[in-house]
C-alpha positions as a Python dict, from the first residue, in 0.01 Angstrom:
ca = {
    (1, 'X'): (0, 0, 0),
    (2, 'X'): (-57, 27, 354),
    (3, 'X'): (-398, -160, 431),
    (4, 'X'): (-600, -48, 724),
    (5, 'X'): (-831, -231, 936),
    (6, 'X'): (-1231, -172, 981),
    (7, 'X'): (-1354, -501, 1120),
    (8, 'X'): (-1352, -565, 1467),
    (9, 'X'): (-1270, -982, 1327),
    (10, 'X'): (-984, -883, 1145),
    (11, 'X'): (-836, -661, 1469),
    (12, 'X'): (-870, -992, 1652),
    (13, 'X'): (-690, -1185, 1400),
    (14, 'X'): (-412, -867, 1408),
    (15, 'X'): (-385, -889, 1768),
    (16, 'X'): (-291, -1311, 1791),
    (17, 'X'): (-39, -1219, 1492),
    (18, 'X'): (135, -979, 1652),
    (19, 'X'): (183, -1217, 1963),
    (20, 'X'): (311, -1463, 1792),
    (21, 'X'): (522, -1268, 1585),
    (22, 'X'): (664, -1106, 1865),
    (23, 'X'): (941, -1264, 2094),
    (24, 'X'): (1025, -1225, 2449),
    (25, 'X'): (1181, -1316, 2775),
    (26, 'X'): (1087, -1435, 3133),
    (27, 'X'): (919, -1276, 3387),
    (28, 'X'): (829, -943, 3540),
    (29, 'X'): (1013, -956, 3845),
    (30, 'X'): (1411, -934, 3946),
    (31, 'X'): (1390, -1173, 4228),
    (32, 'X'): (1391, -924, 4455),
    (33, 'X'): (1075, -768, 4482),
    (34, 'X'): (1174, -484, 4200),
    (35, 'X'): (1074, -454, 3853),
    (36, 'X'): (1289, -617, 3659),
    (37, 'X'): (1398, -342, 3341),
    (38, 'X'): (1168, -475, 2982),
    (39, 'X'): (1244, -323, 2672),
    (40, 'X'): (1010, -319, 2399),
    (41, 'X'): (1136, -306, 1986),
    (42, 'X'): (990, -277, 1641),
    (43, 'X'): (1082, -365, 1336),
    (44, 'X'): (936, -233, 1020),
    (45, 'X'): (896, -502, 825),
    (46, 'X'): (1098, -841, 637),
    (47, 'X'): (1017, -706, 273),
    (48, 'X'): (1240, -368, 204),
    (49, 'X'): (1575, -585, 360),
    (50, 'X'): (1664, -936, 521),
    (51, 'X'): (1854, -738, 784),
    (52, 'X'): (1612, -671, 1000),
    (53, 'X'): (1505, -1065, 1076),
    (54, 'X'): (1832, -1224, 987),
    (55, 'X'): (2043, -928, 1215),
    (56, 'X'): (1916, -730, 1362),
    (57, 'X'): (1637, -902, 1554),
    (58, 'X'): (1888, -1213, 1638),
    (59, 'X'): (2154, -950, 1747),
    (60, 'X'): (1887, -719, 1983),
    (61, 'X'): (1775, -1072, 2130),
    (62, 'X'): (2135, -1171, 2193),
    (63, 'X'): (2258, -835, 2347),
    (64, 'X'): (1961, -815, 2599),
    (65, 'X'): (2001, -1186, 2703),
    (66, 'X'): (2356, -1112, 2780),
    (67, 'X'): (2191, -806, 3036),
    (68, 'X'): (1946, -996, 3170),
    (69, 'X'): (1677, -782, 3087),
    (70, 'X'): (1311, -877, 2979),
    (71, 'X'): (1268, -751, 2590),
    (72, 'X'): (982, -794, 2360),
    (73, 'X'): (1091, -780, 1959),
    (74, 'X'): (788, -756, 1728),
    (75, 'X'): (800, -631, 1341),
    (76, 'X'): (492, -457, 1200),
    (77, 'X'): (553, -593, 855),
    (78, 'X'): (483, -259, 696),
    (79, 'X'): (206, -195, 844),
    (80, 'X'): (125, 148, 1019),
    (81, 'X'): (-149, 68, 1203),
    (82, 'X'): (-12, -293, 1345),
    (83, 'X'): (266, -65, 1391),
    (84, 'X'): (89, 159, 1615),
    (85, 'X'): (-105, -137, 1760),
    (86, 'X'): (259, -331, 1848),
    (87, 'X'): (331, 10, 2027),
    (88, 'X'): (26, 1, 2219),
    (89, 'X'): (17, -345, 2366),
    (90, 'X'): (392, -277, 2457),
    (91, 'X'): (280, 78, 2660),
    (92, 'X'): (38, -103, 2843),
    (93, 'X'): (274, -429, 2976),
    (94, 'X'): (497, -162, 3073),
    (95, 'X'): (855, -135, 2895),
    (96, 'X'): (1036, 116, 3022),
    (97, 'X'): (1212, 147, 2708),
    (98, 'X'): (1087, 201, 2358),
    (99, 'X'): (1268, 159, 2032),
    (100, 'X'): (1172, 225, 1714),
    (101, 'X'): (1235, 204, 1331),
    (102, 'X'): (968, 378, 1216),
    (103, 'X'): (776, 336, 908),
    (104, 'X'): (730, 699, 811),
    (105, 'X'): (775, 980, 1049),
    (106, 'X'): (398, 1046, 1077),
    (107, 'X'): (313, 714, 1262),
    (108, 'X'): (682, 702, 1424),
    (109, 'X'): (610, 1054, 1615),
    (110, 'X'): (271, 994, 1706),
    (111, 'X'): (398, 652, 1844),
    (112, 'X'): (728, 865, 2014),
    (113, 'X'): (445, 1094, 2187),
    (114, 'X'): (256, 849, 2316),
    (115, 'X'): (567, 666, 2491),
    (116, 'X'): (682, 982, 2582),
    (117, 'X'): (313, 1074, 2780),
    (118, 'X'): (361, 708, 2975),
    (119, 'X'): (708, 772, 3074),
    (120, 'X'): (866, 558, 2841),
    (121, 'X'): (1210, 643, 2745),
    (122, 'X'): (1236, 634, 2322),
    (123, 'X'): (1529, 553, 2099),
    (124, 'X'): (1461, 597, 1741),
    (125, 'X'): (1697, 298, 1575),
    (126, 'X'): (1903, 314, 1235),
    (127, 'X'): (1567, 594, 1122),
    (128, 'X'): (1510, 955, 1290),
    (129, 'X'): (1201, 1016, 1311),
    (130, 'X'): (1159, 1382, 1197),
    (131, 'X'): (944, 1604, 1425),
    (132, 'X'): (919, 1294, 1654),
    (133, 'X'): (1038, 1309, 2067),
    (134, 'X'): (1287, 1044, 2063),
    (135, 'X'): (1532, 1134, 2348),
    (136, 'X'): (1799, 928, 2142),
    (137, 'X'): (1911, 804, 1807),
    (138, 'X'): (2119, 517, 1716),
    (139, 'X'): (2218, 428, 1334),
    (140, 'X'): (2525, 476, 1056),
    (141, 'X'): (2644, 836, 936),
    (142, 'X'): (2400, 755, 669),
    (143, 'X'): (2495, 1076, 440),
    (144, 'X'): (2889, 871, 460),
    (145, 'X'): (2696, 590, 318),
    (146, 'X'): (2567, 770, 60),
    (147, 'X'): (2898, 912, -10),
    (148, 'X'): (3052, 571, -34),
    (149, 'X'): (2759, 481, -256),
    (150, 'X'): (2845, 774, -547),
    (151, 'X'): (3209, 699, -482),
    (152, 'X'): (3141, 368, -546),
    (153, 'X'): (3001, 366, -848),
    (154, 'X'): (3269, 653, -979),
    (155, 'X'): (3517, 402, -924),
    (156, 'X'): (3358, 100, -1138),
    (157, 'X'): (3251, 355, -1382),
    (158, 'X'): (3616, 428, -1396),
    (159, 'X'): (3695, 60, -1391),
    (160, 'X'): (3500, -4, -1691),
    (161, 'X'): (3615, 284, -1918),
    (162, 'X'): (3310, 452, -1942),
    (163, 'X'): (3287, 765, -2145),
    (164, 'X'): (3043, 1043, -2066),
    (165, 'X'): (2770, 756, -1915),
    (166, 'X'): (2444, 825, -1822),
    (167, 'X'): (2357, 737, -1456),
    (168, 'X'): (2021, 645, -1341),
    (169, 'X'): (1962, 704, -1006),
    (170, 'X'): (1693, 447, -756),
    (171, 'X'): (1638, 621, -449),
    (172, 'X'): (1488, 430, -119),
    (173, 'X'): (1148, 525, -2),
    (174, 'X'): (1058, 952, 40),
    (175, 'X'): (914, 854, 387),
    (176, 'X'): (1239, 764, 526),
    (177, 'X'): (1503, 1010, 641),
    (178, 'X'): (1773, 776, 594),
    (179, 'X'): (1702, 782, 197),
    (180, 'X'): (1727, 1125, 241),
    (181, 'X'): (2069, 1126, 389),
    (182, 'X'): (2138, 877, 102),
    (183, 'X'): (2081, 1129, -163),
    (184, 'X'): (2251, 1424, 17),
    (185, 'X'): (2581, 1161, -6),
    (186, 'X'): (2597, 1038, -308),
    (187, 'X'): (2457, 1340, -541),
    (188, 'X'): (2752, 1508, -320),
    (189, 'X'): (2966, 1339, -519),
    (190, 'X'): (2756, 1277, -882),
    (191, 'X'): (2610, 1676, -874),
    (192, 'X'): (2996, 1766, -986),
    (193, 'X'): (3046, 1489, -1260),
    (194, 'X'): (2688, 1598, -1378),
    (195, 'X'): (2732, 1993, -1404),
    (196, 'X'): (3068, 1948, -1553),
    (197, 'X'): (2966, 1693, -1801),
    (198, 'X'): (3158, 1394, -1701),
    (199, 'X'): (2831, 1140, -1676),
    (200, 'X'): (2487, 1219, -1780),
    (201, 'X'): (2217, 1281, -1562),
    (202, 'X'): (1931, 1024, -1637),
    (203, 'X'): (1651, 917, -1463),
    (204, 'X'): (1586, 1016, -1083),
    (205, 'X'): (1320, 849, -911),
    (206, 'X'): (1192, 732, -507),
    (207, 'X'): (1053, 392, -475),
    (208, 'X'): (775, 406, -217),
    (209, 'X'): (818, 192, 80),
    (210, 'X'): (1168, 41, -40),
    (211, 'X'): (929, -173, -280),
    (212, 'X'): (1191, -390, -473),
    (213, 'X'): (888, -540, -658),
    (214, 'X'): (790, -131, -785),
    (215, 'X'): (1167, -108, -831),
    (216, 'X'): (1180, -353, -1085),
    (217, 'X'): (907, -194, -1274),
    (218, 'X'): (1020, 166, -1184),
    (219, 'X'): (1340, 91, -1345),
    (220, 'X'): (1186, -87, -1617),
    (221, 'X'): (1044, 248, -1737),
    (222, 'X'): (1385, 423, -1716),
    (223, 'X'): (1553, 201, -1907),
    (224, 'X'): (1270, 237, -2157),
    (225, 'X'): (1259, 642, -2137),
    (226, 'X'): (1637, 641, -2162),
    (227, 'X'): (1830, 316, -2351),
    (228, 'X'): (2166, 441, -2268),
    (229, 'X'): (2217, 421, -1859),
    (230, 'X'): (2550, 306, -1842),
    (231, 'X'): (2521, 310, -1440),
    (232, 'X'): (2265, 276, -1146),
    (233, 'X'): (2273, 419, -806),
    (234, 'X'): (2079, 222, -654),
    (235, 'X'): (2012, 309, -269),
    (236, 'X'): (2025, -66, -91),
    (237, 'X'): (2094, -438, -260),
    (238, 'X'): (1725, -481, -288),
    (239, 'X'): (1648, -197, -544),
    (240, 'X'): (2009, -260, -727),
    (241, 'X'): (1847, -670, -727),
    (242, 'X'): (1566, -526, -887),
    (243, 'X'): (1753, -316, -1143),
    (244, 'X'): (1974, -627, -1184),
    (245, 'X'): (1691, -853, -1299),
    (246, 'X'): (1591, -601, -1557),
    (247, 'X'): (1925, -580, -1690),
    (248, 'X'): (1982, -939, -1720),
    (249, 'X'): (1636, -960, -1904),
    (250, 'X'): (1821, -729, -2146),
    (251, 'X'): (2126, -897, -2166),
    (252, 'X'): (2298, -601, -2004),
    (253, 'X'): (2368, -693, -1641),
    (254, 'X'): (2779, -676, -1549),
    (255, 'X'): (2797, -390, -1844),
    (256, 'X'): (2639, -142, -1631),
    (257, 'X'): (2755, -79, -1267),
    (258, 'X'): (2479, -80, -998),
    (259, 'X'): (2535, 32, -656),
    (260, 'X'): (2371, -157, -315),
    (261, 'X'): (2375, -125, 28),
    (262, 'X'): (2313, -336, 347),
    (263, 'X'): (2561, -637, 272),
    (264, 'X'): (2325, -911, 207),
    (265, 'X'): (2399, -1253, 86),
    (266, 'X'): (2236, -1135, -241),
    (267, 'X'): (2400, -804, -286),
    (268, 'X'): (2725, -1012, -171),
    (269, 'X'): (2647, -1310, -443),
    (270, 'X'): (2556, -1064, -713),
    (271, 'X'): (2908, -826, -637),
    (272, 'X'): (3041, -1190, -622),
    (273, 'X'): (2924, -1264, -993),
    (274, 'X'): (3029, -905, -1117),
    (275, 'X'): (2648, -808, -1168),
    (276, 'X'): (2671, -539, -917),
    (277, 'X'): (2953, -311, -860),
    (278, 'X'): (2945, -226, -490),
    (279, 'X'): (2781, -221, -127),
    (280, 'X'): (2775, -62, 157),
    (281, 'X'): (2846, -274, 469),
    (282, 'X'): (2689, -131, 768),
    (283, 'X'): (2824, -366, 1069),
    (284, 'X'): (2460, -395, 1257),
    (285, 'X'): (2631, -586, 1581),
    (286, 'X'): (2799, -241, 1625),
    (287, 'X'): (2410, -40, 1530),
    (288, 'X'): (2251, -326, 1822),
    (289, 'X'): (2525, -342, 2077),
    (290, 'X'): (2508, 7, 2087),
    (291, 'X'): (2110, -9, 2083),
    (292, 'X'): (2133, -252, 2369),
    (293, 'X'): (2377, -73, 2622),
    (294, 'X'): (2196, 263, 2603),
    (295, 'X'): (1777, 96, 2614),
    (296, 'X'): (1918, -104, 2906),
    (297, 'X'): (2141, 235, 3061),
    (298, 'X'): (1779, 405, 3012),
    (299, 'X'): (1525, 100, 3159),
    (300, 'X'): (1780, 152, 3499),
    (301, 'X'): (1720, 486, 3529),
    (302, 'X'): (2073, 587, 3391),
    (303, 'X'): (2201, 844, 3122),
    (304, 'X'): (2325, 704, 2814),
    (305, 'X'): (2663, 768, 2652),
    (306, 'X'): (2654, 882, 2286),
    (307, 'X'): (2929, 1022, 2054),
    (308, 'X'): (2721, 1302, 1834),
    (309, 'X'): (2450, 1495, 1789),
    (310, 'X'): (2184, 1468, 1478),
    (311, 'X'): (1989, 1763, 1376),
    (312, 'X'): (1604, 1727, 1341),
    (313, 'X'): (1534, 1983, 1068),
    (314, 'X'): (1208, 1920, 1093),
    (315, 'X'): (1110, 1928, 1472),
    (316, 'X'): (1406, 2177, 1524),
    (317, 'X'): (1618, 2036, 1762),
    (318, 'X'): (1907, 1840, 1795),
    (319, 'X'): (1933, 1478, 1907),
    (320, 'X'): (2180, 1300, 2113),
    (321, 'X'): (2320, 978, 1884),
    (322, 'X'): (2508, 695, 1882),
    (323, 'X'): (2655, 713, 1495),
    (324, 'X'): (2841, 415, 1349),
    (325, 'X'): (3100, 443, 1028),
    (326, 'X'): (3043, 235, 748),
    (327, 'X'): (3224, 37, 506),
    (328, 'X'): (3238, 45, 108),
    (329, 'X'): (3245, -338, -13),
    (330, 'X'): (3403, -448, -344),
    (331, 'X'): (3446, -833, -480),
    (332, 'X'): (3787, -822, -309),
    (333, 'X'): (3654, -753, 38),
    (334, 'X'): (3316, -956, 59),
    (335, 'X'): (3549, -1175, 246),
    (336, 'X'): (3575, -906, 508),
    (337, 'X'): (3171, -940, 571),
    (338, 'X'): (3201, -1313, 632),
    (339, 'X'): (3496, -1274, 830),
    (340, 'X'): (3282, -1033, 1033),
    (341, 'X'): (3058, -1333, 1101),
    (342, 'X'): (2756, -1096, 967),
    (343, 'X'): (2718, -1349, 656),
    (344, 'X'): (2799, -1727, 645),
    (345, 'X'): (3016, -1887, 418),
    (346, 'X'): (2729, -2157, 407),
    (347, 'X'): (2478, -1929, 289),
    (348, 'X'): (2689, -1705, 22),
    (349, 'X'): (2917, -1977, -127),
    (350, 'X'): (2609, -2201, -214),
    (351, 'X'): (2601, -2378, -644),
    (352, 'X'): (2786, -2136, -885),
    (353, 'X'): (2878, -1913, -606),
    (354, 'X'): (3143, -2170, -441),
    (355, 'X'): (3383, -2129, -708),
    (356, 'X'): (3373, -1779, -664),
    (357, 'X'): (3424, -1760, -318),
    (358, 'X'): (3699, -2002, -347),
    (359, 'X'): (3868, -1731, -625),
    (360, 'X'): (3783, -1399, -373),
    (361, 'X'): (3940, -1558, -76),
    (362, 'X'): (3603, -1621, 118),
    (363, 'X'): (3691, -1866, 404),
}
């Protein structure tokens, strides 16, 4: 789906987009004559998840005004080569830092090497890249979120009575590590149920590029191929949406448990109206902060502090990391989210949803 670019017009028009969709601060200098510390980040895109505008980008901005450093936040919007492109313009104004959430680990390590030739310290955020150069890592214990996921689900399952149900499973993208570490978690837990005959093992598939539109018609064809999935593990809110919509269309959705992750207002509203079973909060402030403090330790010259190690299987090394714990949410602690201040009450108690929020406690 990616779509390249062959006309020296179009690279024009790419290269005004990308300034104005990026954002940064003040000057070059420190007042003093020195060169004040500039951190460059990209996003992947505002399609697969609302985190990445609505948090994470507001939370990065926040954190680096509080340090005084100069930052520049752009998102490729799924594109690999404005991707590459973002990376280049940022090389060449000279961040000293350079963080990452790669699209696939192709473009993401070519980008990492390039940094890495300048002199630019990397951090590969919430996605290793694998094979990539990235002297740190900062994101969840994503195999613990996919735990929580198949726990999740186990426990509605249980909730609901089920007998011997067949569970469809919607993995994120195959690029991405992280869906990866998904699987490992949650078919840790479903693998057992499976062999001993507990649920049935249904449909399996990837959805390329965390497409929730190809989600929708992915699982579409599963329910189609197999009438009888009585659950869906569902790797973020955006795929479990997408499986949601089909169920509804089929009169079906709050009969069959689907899974989510990310916290949004949507996975939140639809746990909220009993159409999905579960999420998995992820508290981003923690994933920036944590992003912040060690890009701006690096862009002084200093080591960063970390608290594990990750294992690149791929490039065969291991990576110092920054790993934050995630949290399983249920209709009886979306109030914990807002509490959190990462949703507002504004935007998930809006029409039918006030009444609910009222009933769970939201305040």
């Amino acid at each position: 789906m990616r779509k390249g670019l062959v006309l020296v017009g179009t690279s024009m028009v790419l290269m005004t987009s990308l300034a104005a969709c990026g954002s940064s601060s003040g000057d070059d200098g420190a007042g003093d004559g020195t060169k004040k510390p500039k951190i460059g980040v990209i996003l992947p895109d505002s399609k697969s998840s609302a985190r990445w505008e609505d948090a994470d980008r507001p939370l990065l901005t926040a954190a680096f005004k509080a340090a005084g450093v100069d930052y520049d936040i752009q998102n490729a919007e799924g594109d690999k080569q404005a991707f590459q492109t973002i990376a280049d313009q940022m090389i060449t104004k000279g961040v000293n830092v350079l963080v990452i959430v790669n699209l696939d680990s192709g473009t993401g390590k070519a980008v990492l090497a390039k940094a890495k030739s300048q002199g630019v310290a990397t951090i590969d955020y919430d996605r290793l890249t694998l094979g990539g150069s990235a002297q740190y890592y900062v994101s969840f214990d994503n195999t613990a979120v996919g735990k929580l996921q198949g726990e999740g689900l186990g426990k509605c399952l249980t909730d609901l009575k089920a007998e011997k149900p067949v569970v469809a499973e919607l993995n994120g993208s195959p690029t991405d590590n992280n869906a990866t570490l998904f699987a490992q978690g949650y078919n840790s837990v479903l693998d057992p149920k499976y062999a001993s005959g507990e649920y049935g093992k249904g449909p399996n598939q990837s959805v390329p590029d965390w497409d929730n539109a190809q989600a929708g018609t992915v699982f579409e064809q599963m329910l189609t191929s197999e009438p009888k999935i009585g659950g869906v593990l569902a790797a973020n809110d955006g795929l479990g949406n997408a499986a949601i919509a089909v169920l509804r269309k089929n009169h079906r959705n709050g009969q069959v448990p689907v899974t989510g992750q990310d916290a949004t207002v949507q996975g939140l509203q639809n746990i909220l109206a009993g159409d999905q079973c579960m999420t998995v909060y992820k508290a981003v402030k923690k994933e920036a902060d944590a992003t912040a403090r060690l890009a701006v330790s690096l862009a002084k010259g200093e080591k960063g502090k970390t608290n594990a190690t990750v294992n690149d299987p791929e490039g065969k090394r291991d990576v110092a990391a920054v790993l934050e714990t995630p949290t399983a949410i249920y209709r009886d602690n979306v109030k914990d989210v807002v509490a959190d201040g990462y949703v507002t009450k504004a935007d998930l108690c809006t029409g039918k949803y006030a009444a609910l929020c009222a009933k769970y406690g939201i305040q």
